[in-house]
Amino acid sequence: MTLPMMGTITCVVIECTPLSVHGDTYFDLLVQTSVQQQAGGTAGTRLRVPLHLCSALPAGRPSAGQVLAVQLLLGQVAGLALAPTIGDER
C-alpha cells in the first residue's frame, strides 16, 4: 500500500521492532490497514516511528495488536495515537 502524502490512516500493529539510528530510538512497525485486512492477505505496510511520538501510548511504545491512528505529513509519520477500532483511511 502506498501511504498518502497527508492525512490519517487507522491500522493494527502486526509487529514492532525497536532500533537505534545515530543514537536516536525509532520503532519499525509492520501495520495492516482495513483495506489490507479486507483483501484477505498477509500484506502490510512498514512505518518508522520516532520514540518522541510514542509518549501517548501505553508503555511509551507501540505493541502488536494495538490499533493506531497514524498522522502522515509528506509521507512520514507525524503523529500517533490509540484508535478505538480499525476503520477506513481518512
mmCIF file with all atom_site columns, C-alpha atoms in Angstrom:
data_model
loop_
_atom_site.group_PDB
_atom_site.id
_atom_site.type_symbol
_atom_site.label_atom_id
_atom_site.label_alt_id
_atom_site.label_comp_id
_atom_site.label_asym_id
_atom_site.label_entity_id
_atom_site.label_seq_id
_atom_site.pdbx_PDB_ins_code
_atom_site.Cartn_x
_atom_site.Cartn_y
_atom_site.Cartn_z
_atom_site.occupancy
_atom_site.B_iso_or_equiv
_atom_site.pdbx_formal_charge
_atom_site.auth_seq_id
_atom_site.auth_comp_id
_atom_site.auth_asym_id
_atom_site.auth_atom_id
_atom_site.pdbx_PDB_model_num
ATOM 1  C CA . MET A 1 1  ? 0.000   0.000   0.000  1.00 0.00 ? 1  MET A CA 1
ATOM 2  C CA . THR A 1 2  ? 1.286   3.431   -0.873 1.00 0.00 ? 2  THR A CA 1
ATOM 3  C CA . LEU A 1 3  ? 0.960   5.856   2.008  1.00 0.00 ? 3  LEU A CA 1
ATOM 4  C CA . PRO A 1 4  ? -0.864  9.128   1.434  1.00 0.00 ? 4  PRO A CA 1
ATOM 5  C CA . MET A 1 5  ? 1.198   12.321  1.468  1.00 0.00 ? 5  MET A CA 1
ATOM 6  C CA . MET A 1 6  ? -1.074  13.820  4.155  1.00 0.00 ? 6  MET A CA 1
ATOM 7  C CA . GLY A 1 7  ? -3.879  12.557  6.311  1.00 0.00 ? 7  GLY A CA 1
ATOM 8  C CA . THR A 1 8  ? -4.586  9.893   8.890  1.00 0.00 ? 8  THR A CA 1
ATOM 9  C CA . ILE A 1 9  ? -4.686  6.140   8.485  1.00 0.00 ? 9  ILE A CA 1
ATOM 10 C CA . THR A 1 10 ? -6.035  3.697   11.039 1.00 0.00 ? 10 THR A CA 1
ATOM 11 C CA . CYS A 1 11 ? -4.153  0.444   11.297 1.00 0.00 ? 11 CYS A CA 1
ATOM 12 C CA . VAL A 1 12 ? -3.409  -2.500  13.553 1.00 0.00 ? 12 VAL A CA 1
ATOM 13 C CA . VAL A 1 13 ? 0.177   -3.192  14.597 1.00 0.00 ? 13 VAL A CA 1
ATOM 14 C CA . ILE A 1 14 ? 1.347   -6.626  13.460 1.00 0.00 ? 14 ILE A CA 1
ATOM 15 C CA . GLU A 1 15 ? 4.987   -6.303  14.507 1.00 0.00 ? 15 GLU A CA 1
ATOM 16 C CA . CYS A 1 16 ? 7.098   -3.711  16.341 1.00 0.00 ? 16 CYS A CA 1
ATOM 17 C CA . THR A 1 17 ? 10.896  -3.707  16.254 1.00 0.00 ? 17 THR A CA 1
ATOM 18 C CA . PRO A 1 18 ? 12.951  -1.099  18.144 1.00 0.00 ? 18 PRO A CA 1
ATOM 19 C CA . LEU A 1 19 ? 16.089  0.254   16.533 1.00 0.00 ? 19 LEU A CA 1
ATOM 20 C CA . SER A 1 20 ? 18.653  2.978   17.063 1.00 0.00 ? 20 SER A CA 1
ATOM 21 C CA . VAL A 1 21 ? 19.810  5.292   14.290 1.00 0.00 ? 21 VAL A CA 1
ATOM 22 C CA . HIS A 1 22 ? 22.744  7.514   15.260 1.00 0.00 ? 22 HIS A CA 1
ATOM 23 C CA . GLY A 1 23 ? 21.697  7.298   18.921 1.00 0.00 ? 23 GLY A CA 1
ATOM 24 C CA . ASP A 1 24 ? 18.012  8.141   18.318 1.00 0.00 ? 24 ASP A CA 1
ATOM 25 C CA . THR A 1 25 ? 15.404  5.481   19.095 1.00 0.00 ? 25 THR A CA 1
ATOM 26 C CA . TYR A 1 26 ? 12.813  4.504   16.494 1.00 0.00 ? 26 TYR A CA 1
ATOM 27 C CA . PHE A 1 27 ? 10.289  1.709   16.072 1.00 0.00 ? 27 PHE A CA 1
ATOM 28 C CA . ASP A 1 28 ? 9.876   -0.082  12.772 1.00 0.00 ? 28 ASP A CA 1
ATOM 29 C CA . LEU A 1 29 ? 6.240   -1.110  12.555 1.00 0.00 ? 29 LEU A CA 1
ATOM 30 C CA . LEU A 1 30 ? 4.550   -3.598  10.297 1.00 0.00 ? 30 LEU A CA 1
ATOM 31 C CA . VAL A 1 31 ? 0.922   -2.478  10.200 1.00 0.00 ? 31 VAL A CA 1
ATOM 32 C CA . GLN A 1 32 ? -2.199  -3.547  8.371  1.00 0.00 ? 32 GLN A CA 1
ATOM 33 C CA . THR A 1 33 ? -4.984  -1.186  7.334  1.00 0.00 ? 33 THR A CA 1
ATOM 34 C CA . SER A 1 34 ? -8.636  -2.131  6.998  1.00 0.00 ? 34 SER A CA 1
ATOM 35 C CA . VAL A 1 35 ? -8.227  -2.199  3.202  1.00 0.00 ? 35 VAL A CA 1
ATOM 36 C CA . GLN A 1 36 ? -5.362  -4.693  3.528  1.00 0.00 ? 36 GLN A CA 1
ATOM 37 C CA . GLN A 1 37 ? -7.369  -6.784  6.019  1.00 0.00 ? 37 GLN A CA 1
ATOM 38 C CA . GLN A 1 38 ? -10.388 -6.880  3.690  1.00 0.00 ? 38 GLN A CA 1
ATOM 39 C CA . ALA A 1 39 ? -8.154  -8.083  0.858  1.00 0.00 ? 39 ALA A CA 1
ATOM 40 C CA . GLY A 1 40 ? -7.666  -11.187 2.973  1.00 0.00 ? 40 GLY A CA 1
ATOM 41 C CA . GLY A 1 41 ? -3.925  -11.446 2.582  1.00 0.00 ? 41 GLY A CA 1
ATOM 42 C CA . THR A 1 42 ? -0.971  -11.014 4.837  1.00 0.00 ? 42 THR A CA 1
ATOM 43 C CA . ALA A 1 43 ? 0.127   -7.796  3.128  1.00 0.00 ? 43 ALA A CA 1
ATOM 44 C CA . GLY A 1 44 ? 1.190   -4.991  5.409  1.00 0.00 ? 44 GLY A CA 1
ATOM 45 C CA . THR A 1 45 ? 2.867   -1.621  5.346  1.00 0.00 ? 45 THR A CA 1
ATOM 46 C CA . ARG A 1 46 ? 6.122   -0.664  7.062  1.00 0.00 ? 46 ARG A CA 1
ATOM 47 C CA . LEU A 1 47 ? 6.346   2.562   9.060  1.00 0.00 ? 47 LEU A CA 1
ATOM 48 C CA . ARG A 1 48 ? 9.251   4.058   11.015 1.00 0.00 ? 48 ARG A CA 1
ATOM 49 C CA . VAL A 1 49 ? 8.132   5.949   14.117 1.00 0.00 ? 49 VAL A CA 1
ATOM 50 C CA . PRO A 1 50 ? 10.418  8.107   16.279 1.00 0.00 ? 50 PRO A CA 1
ATOM 51 C CA . LEU A 1 51 ? 10.288  7.496   20.037 1.00 0.00 ? 51 LEU A CA 1
ATOM 52 C CA . HIS A 1 52 ? 9.044   11.001  20.879 1.00 0.00 ? 52 HIS A CA 1
ATOM 53 C CA . LEU A 1 53 ? 5.759   10.330  19.042 1.00 0.00 ? 53 LEU A CA 1
ATOM 54 C CA . CYS A 1 54 ? 5.030   7.314   21.260 1.00 0.00 ? 54 CYS A CA 1
ATOM 55 C CA . SER A 1 55 ? 4.526   9.177   24.551 1.00 0.00 ? 55 SER A CA 1
ATOM 56 C CA . ALA A 1 56 ? 0.706   8.920   24.311 1.00 0.00 ? 56 ALA A CA 1
ATOM 57 C CA . LEU A 1 57 ? 0.828   5.119   24.047 1.00 0.00 ? 57 LEU A CA 1
ATOM 58 C CA . PRO A 1 58 ? 0.721   2.709   26.991 1.00 0.00 ? 58 PRO A CA 1
ATOM 59 C CA . ALA A 1 59 ? 4.269   1.746   27.974 1.00 0.00 ? 59 ALA A CA 1
ATOM 60 C CA . GLY A 1 60 ? 5.519   4.567   25.728 1.00 0.00 ? 60 GLY A CA 1
ATOM 61 C CA . ARG A 1 61 ? 5.877   2.301   22.710 1.00 0.00 ? 61 ARG A CA 1
ATOM 62 C CA . PRO A 1 62 ? 3.705   0.544   20.137 1.00 0.00 ? 62 PRO A CA 1
ATOM 63 C CA . SER A 1 63 ? 2.965   -3.137  20.571 1.00 0.00 ? 63 SER A CA 1
ATOM 64 C CA . ALA A 1 64 ? 1.439   -5.882  18.455 1.00 0.00 ? 64 ALA A CA 1
ATOM 65 C CA . GLY A 1 65 ? -2.342  -5.842  18.403 1.00 0.00 ? 65 GLY A CA 1
ATOM 66 C CA . GLN A 1 66 ? -2.748  -2.125  19.112 1.00 0.00 ? 66 GLN A CA 1
ATOM 67 C CA . VAL A 1 67 ? -4.990  -0.133  16.811 1.00 0.00 ? 67 VAL A CA 1
ATOM 68 C CA . LEU A 1 68 ? -3.358  3.180   15.955 1.00 0.00 ? 68 LEU A CA 1
ATOM 69 C CA . ALA A 1 69 ? -4.378  6.393   14.245 1.00 0.00 ? 69 ALA A CA 1
ATOM 70 C CA . VAL A 1 70 ? -1.262  7.444   12.339 1.00 0.00 ? 70 VAL A CA 1
ATOM 71 C CA . GLN A 1 71 ? -0.985  11.019  11.092 1.00 0.00 ? 71 GLN A CA 1
ATOM 72 C CA . LEU A 1 72 ? 1.124   11.439  7.980  1.00 0.00 ? 72 LEU A CA 1
ATOM 73 C CA . LEU A 1 73 ? 2.788   14.541  6.612  1.00 0.00 ? 73 LEU A CA 1
ATOM 74 C CA . LEU A 1 74 ? 4.787   14.338  3.377  1.00 0.00 ? 74 LEU A CA 1
ATOM 75 C CA . GLY A 1 75 ? 4.598   10.544  3.648  1.00 0.00 ? 75 GLY A CA 1
ATOM 76 C CA . GLN A 1 76 ? 6.285   10.481  7.079  1.00 0.00 ? 76 GLN A CA 1
ATOM 77 C CA . VAL A 1 77 ? 4.734   9.668   10.458 1.00 0.00 ? 77 VAL A CA 1
ATOM 78 C CA . ALA A 1 78 ? 3.963   12.994  12.165 1.00 0.00 ? 78 ALA A CA 1
ATOM 79 C CA . GLY A 1 79 ? 1.637   11.817  14.942 1.00 0.00 ? 79 GLY A CA 1
ATOM 80 C CA . LEU A 1 80 ? 0.467   8.671   16.670 1.00 0.00 ? 80 LEU A CA 1
ATOM 81 C CA . ALA A 1 81 ? -2.497  7.887   18.937 1.00 0.00 ? 81 ALA A CA 1
ATOM 82 C CA . LEU A 1 82 ? -4.536  4.894   20.046 1.00 0.00 ? 82 LEU A CA 1
ATOM 83 C CA . ALA A 1 83 ? -7.684  4.419   17.987 1.00 0.00 ? 83 ALA A CA 1
ATOM 84 C CA . PRO A 1 84 ? -10.818 2.729   19.295 1.00 0.00 ? 84 PRO A CA 1
ATOM 85 C CA . THR A 1 85 ? -11.248 0.492   16.239 1.00 0.00 ? 85 THR A CA 1
ATOM 86 C CA . ILE A 1 86 ? -9.699  -0.022  12.843 1.00 0.00 ? 86 ILE A CA 1
ATOM 87 C CA . GLY A 1 87 ? -11.554 1.903   10.172 1.00 0.00 ? 87 GLY A CA 1
ATOM 88 C CA . ASP A 1 88 ? -11.252 3.410   6.778  1.00 0.00 ? 88 ASP A CA 1
ATOM 89 C CA . GLU A 1 89 ? -8.417  5.755   5.936  1.00 0.00 ? 89 GLU A CA 1
ATOM 90 C CA . ARG A 1 90 ? -9.198  9.474   6.024  1.00 0.00 ? 90 ARG A CA 1
#
